[in-house]
Coordinates of C-alpha atoms in Angstrom, one line a residue:
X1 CA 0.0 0.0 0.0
X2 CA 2.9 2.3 0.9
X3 CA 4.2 1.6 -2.2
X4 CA 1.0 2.6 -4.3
X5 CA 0.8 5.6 -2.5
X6 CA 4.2 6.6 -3.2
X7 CA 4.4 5.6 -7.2
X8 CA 1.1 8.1 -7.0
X9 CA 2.6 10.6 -5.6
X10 CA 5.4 10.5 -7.9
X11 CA 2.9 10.5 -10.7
X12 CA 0.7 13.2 -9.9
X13 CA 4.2 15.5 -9.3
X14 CA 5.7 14.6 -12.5
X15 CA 2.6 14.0 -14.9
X16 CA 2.7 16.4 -17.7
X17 CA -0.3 16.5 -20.8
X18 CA 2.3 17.4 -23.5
X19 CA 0.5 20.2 -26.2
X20 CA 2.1 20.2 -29.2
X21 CA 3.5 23.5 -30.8
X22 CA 5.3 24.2 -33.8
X23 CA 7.1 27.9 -34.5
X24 CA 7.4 29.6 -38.0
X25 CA 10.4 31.1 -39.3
X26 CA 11.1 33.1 -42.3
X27 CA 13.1 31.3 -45.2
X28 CA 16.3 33.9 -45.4
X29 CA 17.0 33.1 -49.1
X30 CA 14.6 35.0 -51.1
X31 CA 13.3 31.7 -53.1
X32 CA 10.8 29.3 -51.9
X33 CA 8.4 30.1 -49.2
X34 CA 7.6 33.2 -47.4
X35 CA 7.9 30.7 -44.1
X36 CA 8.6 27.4 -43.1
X37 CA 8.0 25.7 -39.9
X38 CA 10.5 24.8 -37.1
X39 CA 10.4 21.1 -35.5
X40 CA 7.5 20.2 -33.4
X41 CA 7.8 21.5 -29.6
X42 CA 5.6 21.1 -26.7
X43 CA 3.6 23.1 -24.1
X44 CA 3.2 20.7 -20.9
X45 CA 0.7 21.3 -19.1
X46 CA 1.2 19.5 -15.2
X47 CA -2.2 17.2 -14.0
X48 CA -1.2 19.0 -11.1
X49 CA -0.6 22.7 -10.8
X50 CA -1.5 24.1 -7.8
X51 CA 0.9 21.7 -5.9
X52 CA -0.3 21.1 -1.7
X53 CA -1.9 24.3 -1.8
X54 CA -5.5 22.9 -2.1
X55 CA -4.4 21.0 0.7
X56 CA -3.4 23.2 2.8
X57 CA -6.6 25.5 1.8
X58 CA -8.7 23.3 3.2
X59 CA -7.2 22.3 5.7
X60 CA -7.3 26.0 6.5
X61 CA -11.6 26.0 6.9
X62 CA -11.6 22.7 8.2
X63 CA -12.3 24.2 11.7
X64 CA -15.4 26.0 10.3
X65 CA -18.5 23.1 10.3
X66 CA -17.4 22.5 13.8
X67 CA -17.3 26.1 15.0
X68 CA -20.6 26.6 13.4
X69 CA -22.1 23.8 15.4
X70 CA -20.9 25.2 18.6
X71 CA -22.5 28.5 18.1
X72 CA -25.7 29.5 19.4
X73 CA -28.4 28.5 16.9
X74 CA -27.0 24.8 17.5
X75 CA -25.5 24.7 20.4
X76 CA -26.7 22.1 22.8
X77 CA -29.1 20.5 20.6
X78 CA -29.0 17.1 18.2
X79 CA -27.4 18.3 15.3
X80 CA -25.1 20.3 16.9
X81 CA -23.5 18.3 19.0
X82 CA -23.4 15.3 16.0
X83 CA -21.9 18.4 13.8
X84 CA -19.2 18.9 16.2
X85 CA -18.9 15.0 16.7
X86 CA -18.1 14.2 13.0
X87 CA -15.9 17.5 12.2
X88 CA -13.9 17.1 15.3
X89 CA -12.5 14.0 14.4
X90 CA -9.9 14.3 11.1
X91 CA -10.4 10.5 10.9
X92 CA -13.7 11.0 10.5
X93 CA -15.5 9.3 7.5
X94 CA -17.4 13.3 6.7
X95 CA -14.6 15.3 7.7
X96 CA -12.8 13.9 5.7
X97 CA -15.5 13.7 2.7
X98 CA -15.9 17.3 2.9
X99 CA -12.1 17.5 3.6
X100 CA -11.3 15.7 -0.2
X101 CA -14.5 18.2 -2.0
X102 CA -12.6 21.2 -0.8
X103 CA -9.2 19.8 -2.1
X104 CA -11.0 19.1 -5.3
X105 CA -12.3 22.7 -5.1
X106 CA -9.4 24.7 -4.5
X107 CA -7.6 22.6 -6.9
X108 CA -9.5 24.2 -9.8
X109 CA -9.5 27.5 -8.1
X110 CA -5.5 28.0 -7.7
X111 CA -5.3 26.3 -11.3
X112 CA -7.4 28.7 -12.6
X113 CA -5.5 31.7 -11.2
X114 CA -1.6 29.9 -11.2
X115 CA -1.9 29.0 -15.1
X116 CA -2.8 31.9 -17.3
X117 CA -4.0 30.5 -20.0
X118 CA -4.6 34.1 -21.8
X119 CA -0.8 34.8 -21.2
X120 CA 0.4 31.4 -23.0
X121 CA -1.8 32.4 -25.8
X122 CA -0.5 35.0 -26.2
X123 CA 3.1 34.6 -25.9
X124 CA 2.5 31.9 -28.0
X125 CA 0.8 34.2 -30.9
X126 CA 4.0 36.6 -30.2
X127 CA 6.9 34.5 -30.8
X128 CA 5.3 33.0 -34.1
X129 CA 4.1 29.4 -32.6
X130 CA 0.3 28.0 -32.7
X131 CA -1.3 24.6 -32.4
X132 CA -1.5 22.5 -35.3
X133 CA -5.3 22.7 -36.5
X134 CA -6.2 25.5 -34.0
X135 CA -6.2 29.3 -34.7
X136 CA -3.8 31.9 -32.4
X137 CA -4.9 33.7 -30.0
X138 CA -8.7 33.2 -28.5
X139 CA -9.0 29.5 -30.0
X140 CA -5.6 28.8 -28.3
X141 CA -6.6 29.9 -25.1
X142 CA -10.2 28.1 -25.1
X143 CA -8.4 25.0 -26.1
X144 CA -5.7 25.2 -23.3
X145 CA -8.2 26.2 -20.3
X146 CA -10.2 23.3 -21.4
X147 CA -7.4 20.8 -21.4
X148 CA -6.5 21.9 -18.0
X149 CA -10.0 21.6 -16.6
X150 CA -10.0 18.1 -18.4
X151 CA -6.6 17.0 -16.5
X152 CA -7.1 18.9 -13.5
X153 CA -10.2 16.9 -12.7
X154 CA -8.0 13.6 -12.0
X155 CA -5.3 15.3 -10.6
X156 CA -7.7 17.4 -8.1
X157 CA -9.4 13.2 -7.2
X158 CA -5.8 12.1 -7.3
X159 CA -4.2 15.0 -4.7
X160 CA -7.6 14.3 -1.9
X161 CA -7.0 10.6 -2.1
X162 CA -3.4 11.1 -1.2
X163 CA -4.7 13.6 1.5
X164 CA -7.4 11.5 3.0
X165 CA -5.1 8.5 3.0
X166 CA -4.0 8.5 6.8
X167 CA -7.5 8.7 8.0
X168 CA -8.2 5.0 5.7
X169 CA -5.2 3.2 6.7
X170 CA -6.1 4.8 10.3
X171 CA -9.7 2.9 10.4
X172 CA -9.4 0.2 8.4
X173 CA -5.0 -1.0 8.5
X174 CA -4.6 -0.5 12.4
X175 CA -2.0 2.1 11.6
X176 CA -1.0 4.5 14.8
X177 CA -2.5 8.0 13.9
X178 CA 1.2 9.9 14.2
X179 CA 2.8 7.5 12.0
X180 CA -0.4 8.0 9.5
X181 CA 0.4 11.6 9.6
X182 CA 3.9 11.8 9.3
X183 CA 4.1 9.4 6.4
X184 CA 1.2 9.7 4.6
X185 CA -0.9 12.2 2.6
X186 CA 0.5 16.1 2.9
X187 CA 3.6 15.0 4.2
X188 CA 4.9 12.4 2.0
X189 CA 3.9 14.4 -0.9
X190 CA 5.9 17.3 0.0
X191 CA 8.8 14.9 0.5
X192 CA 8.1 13.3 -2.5
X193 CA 8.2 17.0 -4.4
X194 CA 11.2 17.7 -2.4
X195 CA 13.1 14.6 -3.2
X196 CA 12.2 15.0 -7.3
X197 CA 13.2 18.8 -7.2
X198 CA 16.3 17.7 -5.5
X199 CA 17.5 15.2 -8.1
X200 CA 16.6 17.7 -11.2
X201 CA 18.8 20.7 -9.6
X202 CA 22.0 17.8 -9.0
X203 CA 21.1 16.5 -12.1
X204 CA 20.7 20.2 -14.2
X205 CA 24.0 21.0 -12.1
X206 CA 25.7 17.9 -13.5
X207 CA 24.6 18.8 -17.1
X208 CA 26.4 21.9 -17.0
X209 CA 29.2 21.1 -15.3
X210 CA 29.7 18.3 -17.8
X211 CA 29.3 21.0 -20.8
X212 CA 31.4 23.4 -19.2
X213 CA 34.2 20.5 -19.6
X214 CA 33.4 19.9 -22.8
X215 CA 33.9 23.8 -23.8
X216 CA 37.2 23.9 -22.0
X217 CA 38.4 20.8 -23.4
X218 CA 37.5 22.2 -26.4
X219 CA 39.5 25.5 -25.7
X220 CA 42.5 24.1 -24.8
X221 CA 42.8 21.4 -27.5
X222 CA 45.7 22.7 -30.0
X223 CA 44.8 22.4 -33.6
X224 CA 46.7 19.2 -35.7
X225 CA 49.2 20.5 -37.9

């Protein structure tokens, strides 16, 4: 199971939906064609854009339902008291429903306000690139904000599963509550993200390191006579 839930979270960091993008260029001689077209490129566009912060959103009003059923209106009666109950609990089966439909929510929220999908357009319209099949500018940017409410849906399911996962292997694996919570959900995601960005910063450091070799290998090599 720990296994799963780490192979997910490695997925929903790294899972990209790759758009592709091709660039004109003008032809410099003055036969042929007024423009030709560079090698295909791509946008990628991450299932998950917004990160923990949904998480951490919600955890933010998670207090909320049981404040409300202290207050007056519903204090001392039935359903305040089975309000309080269930929202008190973060192992809770509602707390933790309601818990995984904020994550979803905020998930499209910070998407929507983190990827500006207007901007790509029109950088993209700017530097002389499009999408095969799709006109620049308006098109582009209907097309991209509805891939990324297409993709965001499964990573926005994907993200509360990993954050509700203490509470099920809590009530249903036997699982102490602290380990649950230090090793699962938020916190093994962030590790997870921490781990991956790690490795790409040695690795980019490596890359240019090695190239920076190369060009003074290339320097100092004297020319055969």
């Amino acid at each position: 199971i720990w296994i799963i839930v780490i192979a997910l979270c490695i997925l929903l960091v790294l899972a990209v939906r790759q758009i592709p993008v091709q660039y004109a260029r003008r032809s410099v001689s003055g036969s042929g064609p007024s423009g030709v077209y560079s090698k295909r490129q791509y946008i990628p566009l991450r299932l998950n854009a917004s990160g923990v912060m949904p998480i951490i959103f919600a955890q933010a009003i998670m207090f909320v339902p049981s404040w409300i059923g202290g207050l007056g209106l519903f204090k001392d009666t039935q359903i305040g008291q089975w309000i309080v109950i269930q929202f008190s609990d973060i192992f809770g089966l509602w707390y933790n429903i309601l818990f995984g439909f904020l994550i979803v929510v905020f998930t499209y929220f910070y998407t929507a306000i983190t990827v500006p999908t207007n901007k790509i357009a029109d950088d993209l319209k700017r530097s002389g690139g499009f999408i095969p099949g799709i006109r620049p500018g308006t098109e582009t940017s209907n097309l991209l904000d509805s891939i990324m409410s297409q993709i965001t849906l499964p990573g926005s399911i994907f993200l509360a599963l990993v954050a509700v996962f203490p509470a099920v292997v809590v009530k249903f694996m036997d699982v102490q509550a602290g380990w649950a919570l230090f090793f699962g959900g938020t916190s093994l995601l962030i590790m997870v993200g921490v781990a991956i960005d790690t490795m790409q910063q040695v690795n980019s450091y490596l890359l240019n390191k090695h190239y920076d070799g190369l060009m003074k290998a290339g320097r100092d090599r004297k020319p055969a006579i």
